[in-house]
Amino acid sequence: MSERFVVVGAGTMGLGIAYVAAGAGHAVELVEVDPDRGAAAATRLGELWDRAVGRGKLTAEQAAANRTRVTLRAALAEVAPGPDVVVEAVPERLDLKRAVLRDAEALDPALLGSNTSSIAIGELAAGLARPDRFVGLHFFNPVWAMALLEVVVGSATAEETTAAAVALAGRLGKDPVVVRDMPGFATSRLGVTLGLEAIRMVADGVASPADIDKAMVLGYRHPVGPLELTDLVGLDVRLDIARTLQAAYGDRFAPPPLLAEMVAAGRLGKKSGQGFYHWEDGVKAVRPAVADGGSSR
Ligand code: NAD
């Protein structure tokens, strides 16, 4: 059954969620306030469908059908009321998310979800008229490749809402875990711990980013090292998450100065072409960026 999906924010995650929802046959309205980001998302979605056809994962007809299911919108005010699902995927800032969620709730969706990586669902729900219909829907990057959906249950989330979120995971081809509402949930709290410590190790000169990553890949069987993962997530996103977790749990999550410096310098990882590695056309280049003198540390 085709549902009406609204995804708010067409960044790294929003476009991935839109891609997966369209691929599952749903009509998707992708809301992006920044026209440049909206145009970039449209281009990137086109590339993803072309690549899927090139790799034989979709026929040209299927890709064309998926393409027609996604409509870009410049504001939530352009969306008609009564969608089945709204997923908020704007930057990890409490005030911004609360404002977007209030506007999204005014559309009266059956299910309202936030893709927050770290902010407690109870915090985000403040100001919502129907917090019972609100739940954390934490997808992983890249959304089309990652099986997990972390369903975060706030104290006001209704049991039917949790059940609907778990069912939604199945319809999108995702495998859910249901998690109690604590900042950082079951994933970011652990994953960010590793990433922040790896950044401190770069600053301490323990080893190059490539060797720290290689150590975790070969020594611990991680599919990707913590610094490359930080580049893929976005250093700005990780910084926001670290600040949220620092506020919740104290200075063990204090962002390392190197992370803040790199973000201030615009070295955001894959999306800006520079992070702990160089990225060319979305592909990691051989030389690590930080180790070749590109950073202040
Ligand atoms: P991003 O910065 O790539 O994209 C956010 C987008 O939201 C931007 O394009 C921005 O212009 C847009 N936006 C801002 N205000 C808006 C508004 N009022 N209406 C519509 N669009 C608006 O960020 P991202 O990496 O996609 O992260 C989004 C959320 O997903 C964050 O909460 C983040 O913590 C979470 N998340 C990120 C990752 C990751 O790997 N990047 C993984 C899981 C969850």
Short mmCIF file of C-alpha atoms and ligand atoms in Angstrom, two decimals:
data_model
loop_
_atom_site.label_atom_id
_atom_site.label_comp_id
_atom_site.label_asym_id
_atom_site.label_seq_id
_atom_site.Cartn_x
_atom_site.Cartn_y
_atom_site.Cartn_z
CA MET A 1 0.00 0.00 0.00
CA SER A 2 1.43 3.35 -0.99
CA GLU A 3 1.63 5.82 1.86
CA ARG A 4 2.21 9.56 1.92
CA PHE A 5 5.65 10.24 3.36
CA VAL A 6 7.03 13.63 4.29
CA VAL A 7 10.75 13.94 5.00
CA VAL A 8 11.93 17.28 6.42
CA GLY A 9 15.53 18.20 5.57
CA ALA A 10 17.23 17.00 2.38
CA GLY A 11 20.74 16.58 3.77
CA THR A 12 22.73 13.37 4.10
CA MET A 13 19.96 11.54 5.95
CA GLY A 14 16.80 13.11 4.55
CA LEU A 15 17.68 12.27 0.98
CA GLY A 16 18.59 8.72 2.00
CA ILE A 17 15.26 8.25 3.78
CA ALA A 18 13.44 9.70 0.76
CA TYR A 19 15.33 7.32 -1.55
CA VAL A 20 14.41 4.27 0.53
CA ALA A 21 10.77 5.31 1.01
CA ALA A 22 10.33 5.94 -2.74
CA GLY A 23 11.98 2.59 -3.43
CA ALA A 24 9.37 0.95 -1.17
CA GLY A 25 6.63 2.45 -3.34
CA HIS A 26 5.63 5.45 -1.22
CA ALA A 27 4.88 8.98 -2.40
CA VAL A 28 7.51 11.20 -0.80
CA GLU A 29 7.52 14.95 -0.26
CA LEU A 30 11.07 16.07 0.59
CA VAL A 31 11.07 19.44 2.34
CA GLU A 32 14.26 21.54 2.17
CA VAL A 33 14.49 25.23 3.07
CA ASP A 34 17.89 25.84 1.44
CA PRO A 35 17.44 25.96 -2.36
CA ASP A 36 21.06 24.95 -2.99
CA ARG A 37 20.74 21.93 -0.71
CA GLY A 38 17.43 21.06 -2.40
CA ALA A 39 19.04 21.18 -5.85
CA ALA A 40 22.01 19.14 -4.61
CA ALA A 41 19.65 16.54 -3.14
CA ALA A 42 17.76 16.23 -6.44
CA THR A 43 21.05 15.71 -8.30
CA ARG A 44 22.26 13.16 -5.77
CA LEU A 45 18.99 11.21 -5.89
CA GLY A 46 19.31 11.08 -9.68
CA GLU A 47 22.86 9.74 -9.34
CA LEU A 48 21.71 7.08 -6.87
CA TRP A 49 19.01 5.83 -9.21
CA ASP A 50 21.40 5.85 -12.17
CA ARG A 51 23.91 3.88 -10.11
CA ALA A 52 21.25 1.36 -9.06
CA VAL A 53 20.38 0.83 -12.73
CA GLY A 54 24.07 0.60 -13.67
CA ARG A 55 24.60 -2.10 -11.03
CA GLY A 56 21.54 -4.05 -12.15
CA LYS A 57 19.69 -3.48 -8.85
CA LEU A 58 16.81 -1.66 -10.54
CA THR A 59 15.49 -1.65 -14.08
CA ALA A 60 15.40 1.69 -15.84
CA GLU A 61 11.59 1.58 -15.51
CA GLN A 62 11.73 0.98 -11.76
CA ALA A 63 14.23 3.81 -11.29
CA ALA A 64 12.03 6.14 -13.36
CA ALA A 65 8.99 5.19 -11.26
CA ASN A 66 10.92 5.85 -8.02
CA ARG A 67 12.05 9.21 -9.37
CA THR A 68 8.47 10.32 -10.01
CA ARG A 69 7.51 9.45 -6.43
CA VAL A 70 9.74 12.14 -4.87
CA THR A 71 8.62 15.77 -4.91
CA LEU A 72 10.78 18.54 -3.51
CA ARG A 73 9.07 21.20 -1.38
CA ALA A 74 10.57 24.47 -0.16
CA ALA A 75 8.55 24.56 3.08
CA LEU A 76 6.25 22.42 5.20
CA ALA A 77 3.51 24.96 4.44
CA GLU A 78 3.47 23.56 0.86
CA VAL A 79 2.53 20.06 2.08
CA ALA A 80 -1.13 19.02 2.15
CA PRO A 81 -2.48 17.85 5.54
CA GLY A 82 -2.90 14.22 6.53
CA PRO A 83 0.31 12.42 5.56
CA ASP A 84 0.80 8.91 6.90
CA VAL A 85 4.35 9.51 8.11
CA VAL A 86 6.50 12.58 8.74
CA VAL A 87 10.21 12.07 9.45
CA GLU A 88 12.15 15.09 10.65
CA ALA A 89 15.84 15.06 9.53
CA VAL A 90 17.03 18.63 10.13
CA PRO A 91 20.30 19.43 11.98
CA GLU A 92 20.82 18.17 15.53
CA ARG A 93 19.69 21.34 17.35
CA LEU A 94 16.96 21.13 19.97
CA ASP A 95 15.22 24.44 19.22
CA LEU A 96 15.25 23.91 15.45
CA LYS A 97 13.91 20.39 15.75
CA ARG A 98 11.17 21.43 18.19
CA ALA A 99 10.02 24.18 15.82
CA VAL A 100 10.02 21.84 12.81
CA LEU A 101 8.18 19.12 14.76
CA ARG A 102 5.48 21.57 15.86
CA ASP A 103 4.97 22.65 12.24
CA ALA A 104 4.96 19.03 11.11
CA GLU A 105 2.40 18.08 13.75
CA ALA A 106 0.06 20.75 12.36
CA LEU A 107 -0.23 18.54 9.23
CA ASP A 108 -1.83 15.88 11.48
CA PRO A 109 0.34 12.91 10.44
CA ALA A 110 -0.59 9.44 11.66
CA LEU A 111 3.05 8.92 12.72
CA LEU A 112 5.57 11.66 13.54
CA GLY A 113 9.21 10.61 13.80
CA SER A 114 12.55 12.28 14.44
CA ASN A 115 15.81 11.02 12.97
CA THR A 116 17.73 12.56 15.88
CA SER A 117 20.98 10.77 16.71
CA SER A 118 21.20 11.83 20.30
CA ILE A 119 18.49 14.15 21.66
CA ALA A 120 15.99 12.54 24.03
CA ILE A 121 12.58 12.07 22.44
CA GLY A 122 10.97 13.45 25.62
CA GLU A 123 12.93 16.69 25.15
CA LEU A 124 11.84 17.00 21.53
CA ALA A 125 8.23 16.25 22.42
CA ALA A 126 7.90 19.37 24.61
CA GLY A 127 5.33 21.57 22.90
CA LEU A 128 3.69 18.79 20.88
CA ALA A 129 -0.07 18.42 21.27
CA ARG A 130 0.08 14.67 20.49
CA PRO A 131 3.35 13.31 21.92
CA ASP A 132 1.67 9.89 21.92
CA ARG A 133 2.08 9.79 18.12
CA PHE A 134 5.74 10.85 18.25
CA VAL A 135 8.68 8.41 18.23
CA GLY A 136 12.39 8.35 17.42
CA LEU A 137 13.10 6.86 13.99
CA HIS A 138 16.90 6.73 13.89
CA PHE A 139 18.09 5.62 10.47
CA PHE A 140 21.77 5.00 9.67
CA ASN A 141 24.03 6.35 6.98
CA PRO A 142 23.86 5.49 4.11
CA VAL A 143 20.18 4.75 4.63
CA TRP A 144 19.87 2.47 1.58
CA ALA A 145 22.73 0.25 2.79
CA MET A 146 22.22 0.14 6.56
CA ALA A 147 19.71 -2.38 7.89
CA LEU A 148 19.17 -0.91 11.34
CA LEU A 149 16.30 1.33 12.42
CA GLU A 150 16.57 2.39 16.06
CA VAL A 151 13.05 3.03 17.34
CA VAL A 152 13.26 5.30 20.39
CA VAL A 153 10.26 5.25 22.69
CA GLY A 154 9.55 8.40 24.70
CA SER A 155 7.61 8.29 27.96
CA ALA A 156 4.55 9.72 26.17
CA THR A 157 4.88 7.54 23.02
CA ALA A 158 1.81 5.29 22.72
CA GLU A 159 2.23 1.54 22.36
CA GLU A 160 0.40 1.69 19.01
CA THR A 161 2.93 4.28 17.81
CA THR A 162 5.86 2.04 18.73
CA ALA A 163 4.14 -0.86 16.98
CA ALA A 164 3.53 1.33 13.92
CA ALA A 165 7.21 2.34 13.86
CA VAL A 166 8.33 -1.29 14.05
CA ALA A 167 5.91 -2.19 11.25
CA LEU A 168 7.19 0.76 9.20
CA ALA A 169 10.75 -0.57 9.58
CA GLY A 170 9.61 -3.83 7.99
CA ARG A 171 7.92 -2.05 5.10
CA LEU A 172 11.12 -0.09 4.42
CA GLY A 173 13.25 -3.25 4.57
CA LYS A 174 14.84 -2.27 7.89
CA ASP A 175 15.52 -4.33 11.00
CA PRO A 176 14.40 -2.45 14.15
CA VAL A 177 15.63 -2.31 17.71
CA VAL A 178 13.34 -0.70 20.30
CA VAL A 179 15.23 1.48 22.74
CA ARG A 180 14.39 3.39 25.90
CA ASP A 181 14.61 7.15 25.65
CA MET A 182 18.06 8.19 26.93
CA PRO A 183 20.29 10.71 25.12
CA GLY A 184 22.40 8.89 22.54
CA PHE A 185 20.12 5.80 22.70
CA ALA A 186 21.84 2.45 22.12
CA THR A 187 23.97 3.47 19.15
CA SER A 188 25.29 7.04 19.18
CA ARG A 189 26.35 6.85 22.84
CA LEU A 190 28.76 4.01 22.03
CA GLY A 191 29.65 4.99 18.47
CA VAL A 192 30.45 8.60 19.33
CA THR A 193 32.57 7.49 22.31
CA LEU A 194 34.81 5.60 19.91
CA GLY A 195 34.90 8.42 17.38
CA LEU A 196 35.79 11.09 19.95
CA GLU A 197 38.56 8.96 21.44
CA ALA A 198 40.00 8.31 17.97
CA ILE A 199 40.09 12.09 17.36
CA ARG A 200 41.90 12.62 20.68
CA MET A 201 44.40 9.96 19.57
CA VAL A 202 45.04 11.85 16.31
CA ALA A 203 45.61 15.04 18.33
CA ASP A 204 47.99 13.13 20.65
CA GLY A 205 49.94 11.83 17.64
CA VAL A 206 49.35 8.17 18.54
CA ALA A 207 49.16 7.18 14.86
CA SER A 208 47.90 8.55 11.56
CA PRO A 209 44.12 8.55 10.94
CA ALA A 210 44.63 5.80 8.36
CA ASP A 211 46.53 3.62 10.81
CA ILE A 212 44.05 4.19 13.66
CA ASP A 213 41.25 3.18 11.29
CA LYS A 214 43.24 0.21 9.96
CA ALA A 215 43.86 -0.96 13.54
CA MET A 216 40.13 -1.08 14.25
CA VAL A 217 39.26 -2.68 10.91
CA LEU A 218 41.90 -5.41 11.09
CA GLY A 219 42.19 -5.75 14.85
CA TYR A 220 38.52 -5.48 15.83
CA ARG A 221 36.78 -6.40 12.60
CA HIS A 222 34.99 -3.07 12.34
CA PRO A 223 33.79 -2.63 8.75
CA VAL A 224 35.05 0.94 8.73
CA GLY A 225 37.38 2.80 11.10
CA PRO A 226 36.09 5.46 13.55
CA LEU A 227 37.73 8.40 11.73
CA GLU A 228 36.50 7.42 8.28
CA LEU A 229 33.07 6.92 9.83
CA THR A 230 33.29 10.43 11.31
CA ASP A 231 34.04 11.73 7.79
CA LEU A 232 31.02 9.85 6.43
CA VAL A 233 28.68 11.07 9.18
CA GLY A 234 29.91 14.69 8.96
CA LEU A 235 32.19 16.33 11.53
CA ASP A 236 29.61 19.04 12.18
CA VAL A 237 26.95 16.41 12.90
CA ARG A 238 29.30 14.56 15.28
CA LEU A 239 30.17 17.84 17.03
CA ASP A 240 26.49 18.59 17.61
CA ILE A 241 25.93 15.07 18.96
CA ALA A 242 28.96 15.31 21.26
CA ARG A 243 27.63 18.58 22.68
CA THR A 244 24.20 17.01 23.30
CA LEU A 245 25.80 14.04 25.06
CA GLN A 246 28.15 16.30 27.04
CA ALA A 247 25.12 18.21 28.34
CA ALA A 248 23.48 14.91 29.32
CA TYR A 249 26.40 12.86 30.69
CA GLY A 250 29.21 15.33 31.43
CA ASP A 251 32.69 15.91 30.13
CA ARG A 252 33.42 12.35 29.07
CA PHE A 253 31.61 13.46 25.87
CA ALA A 254 33.37 16.86 25.66
CA PRO A 255 34.21 17.39 21.98
CA PRO A 256 38.00 17.30 21.39
CA PRO A 257 39.42 20.71 20.37
CA LEU A 258 40.62 19.20 17.08
CA LEU A 259 37.03 18.34 16.11
CA ALA A 260 35.80 21.88 16.82
CA GLU A 261 38.78 23.35 14.92
CA MET A 262 38.15 21.19 11.86
CA VAL A 263 34.46 22.11 11.82
CA ALA A 264 35.31 25.82 12.18
CA ALA A 265 37.69 25.42 9.21
CA GLY A 266 34.92 23.88 7.10
CA ARG A 267 36.52 20.42 7.11
CA LEU A 268 33.27 18.52 7.51
CA GLY A 269 34.32 15.19 5.99
CA LYS A 270 33.00 13.60 2.82
CA LYS A 271 30.36 16.25 2.19
CA SER A 272 32.94 19.08 2.07
CA GLY A 273 35.70 17.03 0.42
CA GLN A 274 38.04 17.35 3.44
CA GLY A 275 38.01 15.78 6.86
CA PHE A 276 40.36 13.18 8.29
CA TYR A 277 40.71 12.13 4.65
CA HIS A 278 40.54 13.82 1.27
CA TRP A 279 37.36 13.02 -0.67
CA GLU A 280 37.17 13.43 -4.44
CA ASP A 281 33.73 13.08 -6.05
CA GLY A 282 32.51 11.30 -2.94
CA VAL A 283 35.36 8.75 -3.00
CA LYS A 284 38.07 8.59 -0.34
CA ALA A 285 41.46 9.56 -1.74
CA VAL A 286 44.56 7.62 -0.69
CA ARG A 287 46.26 10.31 1.41
CA PRO A 288 44.71 11.02 4.81
CA ALA A 289 44.10 14.75 5.14
CA VAL A 290 45.04 15.32 8.76
CA ALA A 291 48.30 13.37 8.62
CA ASP A 292 49.65 15.33 5.65
CA GLY A 293 49.73 18.63 7.51
CA GLY A 294 46.26 19.73 6.48
CA SER A 295 45.16 20.36 10.05
CA SER A 296 46.51 22.55 12.81
CA ARG A 297 47.36 19.43 14.85
P1 NAD B 1 22.60 17.72 7.11
O1 NAD B 1 23.19 18.95 7.67
O2 NAD B 1 23.31 16.97 6.03
O3 NAD B 1 21.10 18.01 6.56
C1 NAD B 1 20.14 18.74 7.27
C2 NAD B 1 19.29 19.48 6.24
O4 NAD B 1 18.17 20.08 6.89
C3 NAD B 1 20.07 20.62 5.54
O5 NAD B 1 19.98 20.42 4.14
C4 NAD B 1 19.32 21.88 5.99
O6 NAD B 1 19.30 22.91 5.00
C5 NAD B 1 17.93 21.31 6.23
N1 NAD B 1 17.08 22.16 7.07
C6 NAD B 1 17.42 22.97 8.10
N2 NAD B 1 16.33 23.55 8.62
C7 NAD B 1 15.26 23.11 7.91
C8 NAD B 1 13.86 23.34 7.99
N3 NAD B 1 13.34 24.16 8.89
N4 NAD B 1 13.05 22.72 7.09
C9 NAD B 1 13.58 21.89 6.15
N5 NAD B 1 14.91 21.64 6.03
C10 NAD B 1 15.73 22.22 6.92
O7 NAD B 1 22.33 16.76 8.37
P2 NAD B 1 22.18 15.16 8.39
O8 NAD B 1 23.53 14.55 8.49
O9 NAD B 1 21.25 14.73 7.30
O10 NAD B 1 21.49 14.97 9.82
C11 NAD B 1 20.10 15.22 10.00
C12 NAD B 1 19.67 14.55 11.28
O11 NAD B 1 19.93 13.14 11.20
C13 NAD B 1 20.41 15.04 12.53
O12 NAD B 1 19.53 15.00 13.61
C14 NAD B 1 21.51 14.01 12.71
O13 NAD B 1 21.96 13.93 14.04
C15 NAD B 1 20.77 12.75 12.27
N6 NAD B 1 21.60 11.64 11.80
C16 NAD B 1 22.70 11.87 11.03
C17 NAD B 1 23.45 10.79 10.57
C18 NAD B 1 24.64 10.98 9.68
O14 NAD B 1 25.40 10.02 9.48
N7 NAD B 1 24.87 12.16 9.09
C19 NAD B 1 23.08 9.47 10.91
C20 NAD B 1 21.93 9.28 11.67
C21 NAD B 1 21.19 10.36 12.11
#
